[in-house]
Short mmCIF file of C-alpha atoms in Angstrom, two decimals:
data_model
loop_
_atom_site.label_atom_id
_atom_site.label_comp_id
_atom_site.label_asym_id
_atom_site.label_seq_id
_atom_site.Cartn_x
_atom_site.Cartn_y
_atom_site.Cartn_z
CA MET A 24 108.36 107.74 78.61
CA SER A 25 107.28 104.22 79.47
CA ALA A 26 104.23 103.70 81.60
CA SER A 27 104.87 102.62 85.17
CA PRO A 28 103.87 99.04 85.90
CA VAL A 29 100.49 98.54 87.46
CA THR A 30 100.67 96.96 90.89
CA PRO A 31 98.12 94.15 91.15
CA ALA A 32 95.50 94.57 93.83
CA PRO A 33 95.85 92.24 96.82
CA PRO A 34 93.38 89.36 96.86
CA THR A 35 90.20 90.12 98.74
CA THR A 36 89.27 88.05 101.76
CA PRO A 37 85.75 87.49 103.01
CA GLY A 38 84.74 89.93 105.71
CA LYS A 39 84.33 88.77 109.27
CA LEU A 40 80.77 88.13 110.34
CA SER A 41 79.48 89.25 113.71
CA GLU A 42 77.44 86.84 115.82
CA GLY A 43 74.29 88.73 114.87
CA ALA A 44 75.11 88.47 111.17
CA ARG A 45 75.82 84.78 111.51
CA ILE A 46 72.44 84.17 113.15
CA VAL A 47 70.58 86.11 110.45
CA ASP A 48 72.55 84.46 107.63
CA THR A 49 71.74 81.02 109.02
CA PHE A 50 68.18 81.66 107.84
CA ILE A 51 68.80 83.57 104.61
CA ALA A 52 72.36 82.68 103.49
CA PRO A 53 73.57 79.68 105.53
CA SER A 54 76.69 79.10 103.45
CA LYS A 55 78.05 82.46 104.64
CA THR A 56 77.57 81.53 108.28
CA PHE A 57 79.10 78.07 108.02
CA THR A 58 82.00 79.22 105.87
CA ASP A 59 82.79 81.83 108.53
CA LEU A 60 83.17 79.00 111.04
CA ARG A 61 86.54 78.29 109.42
CA ARG A 62 87.67 81.63 110.87
CA SER A 63 85.98 81.33 114.24
CA ALA A 64 84.05 78.40 115.68
CA ALA A 65 82.28 80.52 118.32
CA TRP A 66 78.83 79.14 119.12
CA TRP A 67 77.63 81.21 122.09
CA GLY A 68 75.34 83.45 119.98
CA PRO A 69 72.83 80.80 118.87
CA TRP A 70 73.03 79.04 122.25
CA ILE A 71 72.00 82.20 124.11
CA LEU A 72 69.16 82.91 121.68
CA ILE A 73 67.84 79.34 121.69
CA SER A 74 68.07 79.20 125.49
CA ILE A 75 66.13 82.44 125.98
CA VAL A 76 63.30 81.35 123.67
CA SER A 77 63.24 77.89 125.28
CA LEU A 78 62.86 79.39 128.78
CA ILE A 79 60.05 81.65 127.59
CA PHE A 80 58.30 78.61 126.12
CA VAL A 81 58.66 76.65 129.38
CA TYR A 82 57.30 79.60 131.36
CA SER A 83 54.37 79.84 128.93
CA MET A 84 53.57 76.15 129.41
CA GLY A 85 53.57 76.54 133.17
CA LYS A 86 51.33 79.60 133.03
CA GLN A 87 48.82 78.54 130.36
CA VAL A 88 48.65 74.77 130.92
CA GLY A 89 50.33 74.10 134.25
CA PHE A 90 52.91 71.43 135.03
CA ASP A 91 50.30 69.50 136.99
CA GLN A 92 48.07 69.21 133.92
CA ILE A 93 51.04 68.35 131.72
CA SER A 94 51.88 65.51 134.12
CA LYS A 95 48.29 64.25 134.02
CA ASN A 96 48.34 64.28 130.22
CA GLN A 97 51.59 62.30 130.16
CA ILE A 98 50.22 59.68 132.54
CA ALA A 99 46.91 59.41 130.68
CA HIS A 100 48.69 58.33 127.49
CA SER A 101 51.10 55.92 129.18
CA LYS A 102 50.81 52.25 130.09
CA ARG A 103 50.60 53.13 133.78
CA ALA A 104 47.35 55.10 133.40
CA ASP A 105 45.16 52.31 134.84
CA ALA A 106 47.52 51.68 137.75
CA PHE A 107 47.63 55.40 138.52
CA ASP A 108 43.83 55.64 138.63
CA LYS A 109 43.70 52.86 141.22
CA LEU A 110 46.08 54.63 143.61
CA PRO A 111 44.71 56.48 146.66
CA PRO A 112 44.54 60.29 146.29
CA ASP A 113 47.63 60.94 148.43
CA GLN A 114 49.75 58.58 146.31
CA GLN A 115 48.47 60.17 143.13
CA ALA A 116 49.37 63.60 144.49
CA LYS A 117 52.91 62.43 145.32
CA GLN A 118 53.44 60.98 141.86
CA LEU A 119 52.09 64.12 140.20
CA GLN A 120 54.34 66.32 142.33
CA PHE A 121 57.37 64.21 141.43
CA SER A 122 56.45 64.38 137.73
CA ASN A 123 55.91 68.15 138.00
CA ASN A 124 59.37 68.62 139.46
CA ILE A 125 60.95 66.54 136.70
CA ILE A 126 59.18 68.43 133.91
CA ALA A 127 59.90 71.85 135.43
CA GLY A 128 63.50 70.89 136.19
CA PHE A 129 64.22 69.69 132.67
CA GLY A 130 62.34 72.66 131.21
CA TYR A 131 64.12 75.39 133.15
CA GLY A 132 67.38 73.48 132.83
CA SER A 133 67.07 73.51 129.03
CA PRO A 134 70.11 75.80 128.49
CA VAL A 135 72.34 73.12 130.04
CA LEU A 136 70.52 70.31 128.23
CA ILE A 137 71.02 72.11 124.91
CA LEU A 138 74.77 72.08 125.52
CA LEU A 139 74.69 68.39 126.44
CA PHE A 140 72.52 67.19 123.56
CA SER A 141 74.51 69.30 121.10
CA LEU A 142 77.68 67.66 122.42
CA ILE A 143 76.28 64.16 121.93
CA SER A 144 75.11 64.99 118.40
CA THR A 145 78.47 66.54 117.60
CA VAL A 146 80.43 63.49 118.74
CA ALA A 147 78.36 61.16 116.55
CA LEU A 148 78.38 63.39 113.47
CA TRP A 149 81.99 64.56 113.70
CA ALA A 150 83.29 61.00 114.12
CA THR A 151 81.20 59.82 111.17
CA PHE A 152 82.33 62.64 108.89
CA LYS A 153 85.96 62.15 109.92
CA LEU A 154 86.07 58.38 109.57
CA ALA A 155 83.58 57.75 106.77
CA ALA A 156 83.94 60.88 104.65
CA GLY A 157 87.43 62.15 105.49
CA ALA A 158 86.07 65.57 106.45
CA GLU A 159 88.51 68.27 107.50
CA THR A 160 86.05 69.81 109.96
CA THR A 161 87.46 70.27 113.46
CA PHE A 162 85.49 69.21 116.52
CA GLY A 163 84.98 72.85 117.51
CA GLN A 164 83.61 73.69 114.07
CA ALA A 165 81.31 70.65 114.21
CA TYR A 166 79.92 71.76 117.57
CA ALA A 167 79.26 75.24 116.19
CA ILE A 168 77.56 73.72 113.12
CA VAL A 169 75.17 71.74 115.31
CA MET A 170 74.43 74.80 117.43
CA TYR A 171 73.73 77.14 114.50
CA ALA A 172 71.71 74.44 112.74
CA GLY A 173 69.44 74.34 115.77
CA LEU A 174 68.30 77.94 115.24
CA PRO A 175 65.14 77.01 113.27
CA GLY A 176 63.94 75.46 116.51
CA ILE A 177 63.21 78.94 117.84
CA ILE A 178 60.52 79.28 115.16
CA GLY A 179 58.83 76.15 116.48
CA ALA A 180 59.09 77.48 120.04
CA ILE A 181 57.64 80.84 119.04
CA LEU A 182 54.74 79.09 117.31
CA GLY A 183 54.24 77.08 120.47
CA ILE A 184 54.19 80.23 122.61
CA ILE A 185 51.63 81.82 120.30
CA SER A 186 49.39 78.74 120.40
CA LEU A 187 49.61 78.58 124.20
CA PHE A 188 48.42 82.15 124.65
CA ALA A 189 45.89 81.82 121.82
CA GLY A 190 43.92 79.34 123.91
CA VAL A 191 45.31 75.81 123.71
CA ASN A 192 43.23 73.02 125.25
CA PRO A 193 45.15 72.13 128.46
CA GLU A 194 43.84 68.55 128.53
CA GLY A 195 44.94 67.95 124.96
CA PHE A 196 48.39 69.52 125.27
CA ASP A 197 51.31 67.19 124.53
CA VAL A 198 54.60 68.52 125.91
CA ASN A 199 56.51 66.17 123.59
CA ASN A 200 54.74 67.47 120.48
CA PRO A 201 53.29 70.92 121.19
CA VAL A 202 53.20 72.37 117.65
CA GLY A 203 51.70 71.03 114.42
CA THR A 204 54.90 71.09 112.38
CA ASN A 205 54.96 67.32 111.98
CA LEU A 206 52.63 64.50 110.96
CA ALA A 207 52.36 62.91 114.43
CA TYR A 208 50.68 66.05 115.80
CA TYR A 209 47.59 65.22 113.74
CA LEU A 210 47.36 61.55 114.76
CA ASP A 211 45.12 60.40 117.60
CA PRO A 212 47.38 59.16 120.44
CA ASP A 213 44.63 56.81 121.67
CA THR A 214 44.29 54.96 118.36
CA THR A 215 47.79 55.27 116.90
CA GLY A 216 50.66 53.13 118.16
CA LYS A 217 53.59 54.88 119.84
CA PHE A 218 56.08 53.56 117.30
CA VAL A 219 54.02 54.88 114.39
CA ARG A 220 53.58 58.25 116.09
CA GLY A 221 57.28 58.39 116.88
CA MET A 222 58.25 57.78 113.27
CA ALA A 223 55.54 60.16 112.04
CA SER A 224 57.07 62.87 114.21
CA SER A 225 60.27 62.55 112.15
CA LEU A 226 58.41 64.22 109.28
CA ASP A 227 58.89 67.58 110.97
CA VAL A 228 59.46 70.74 108.93
CA ILE A 229 61.65 72.39 111.58
CA THR A 230 63.82 69.33 112.18
CA LEU A 231 64.32 68.64 108.47
CA TRP A 232 65.34 72.28 108.04
CA SER A 233 67.98 71.81 110.75
CA ILE A 234 69.22 68.60 109.10
CA VAL A 235 69.74 70.41 105.80
CA LEU A 236 71.59 73.19 107.63
CA MET A 237 73.90 70.67 109.30
CA GLY A 238 74.67 69.13 105.93
CA ILE A 239 75.45 72.55 104.48
CA GLY A 240 77.64 73.29 107.50
CA PHE A 241 79.78 70.18 107.13
CA ALA A 242 80.03 70.74 103.37
CA CYS A 243 81.23 74.33 103.90
CA THR A 244 83.93 73.34 106.39
CA SER A 245 85.22 70.29 104.52
CA LYS A 246 85.49 68.78 101.06
CA VAL A 247 82.41 66.61 101.49
CA LYS A 248 79.74 67.24 98.86
CA ARG A 249 76.61 68.93 100.17
CA GLY A 250 74.25 66.13 99.12
CA ASN A 251 76.40 63.47 100.76
CA ALA A 252 76.70 65.54 103.92
CA ILE A 253 72.92 65.92 104.20
CA ILE A 254 72.45 62.17 103.68
CA ILE A 255 74.89 61.39 106.51
CA VAL A 256 73.05 63.69 108.93
CA LEU A 257 69.66 62.35 107.83
CA ALA A 258 70.80 58.74 108.31
CA TRP A 259 71.82 59.47 111.90
CA TYR A 260 68.50 61.21 112.55
CA LEU A 261 66.46 58.29 111.20
CA PHE A 262 68.49 55.86 113.31
CA TYR A 263 67.78 58.00 116.38
CA LYS A 264 64.04 58.11 115.62
CA VAL A 265 63.80 54.34 115.11
CA VAL A 266 65.52 53.69 118.44
CA THR A 267 63.53 56.26 120.44
CA SER A 268 60.24 55.22 118.82
CA ALA A 269 60.93 51.59 119.72
CA LEU A 270 61.77 52.55 123.31
CA ALA A 271 58.56 54.60 123.56
CA THR A 272 56.50 51.45 123.04
CA MET A 273 57.97 50.09 126.27
CA GLY A 274 56.77 53.01 128.39
#
């Protein structure tokens, strides 16, 4: 009696990842997360998490430092410091109140700003990968890549929250650089030029981590090599830092 033919097993397909698994894998196995974006380009998970931590950080700043003190610190290190000191008390109070409202508004509006800034970053990167590298990544996948790649930022925010409640010096607090994850944090703002400090802030552990994640993301969703993808993202970041650092010298 002849043996019955063996039916080959169907090819296995990667299992679907939940939003929670995607978030965890972004830190420990990013290729799994970004490869899963081919199946679903949902991005709401990291956005919600980043937004929650951002709002807690803003609340912590207001409680431990105060928006009024943050405004004073910003003015003290700007070119309008001398002019501000010469104003009568009522005019100073009005300017501080206006600055407080701006800082608080942008801070508590961070969930919306995250969506906007992620959109701007996505447009620049997606167009570059499409036109310069022939990437197959869709716009939706690119937006999700940028959002998931921003997850390391919650580590920086958590470190900031810890430092705020550990006893930060309110008069020395810099809202634009609250945590010592980059070189600029350790430079004296009174003796170091704004352009130099701006470029020094680009040497940031958290940001560089996110850049690498973006490169991995575009490599996983297209045929672009990982190294080339990281270089493209890094080039855009350096361009952004040069422009913003140059603009900072004008303020």
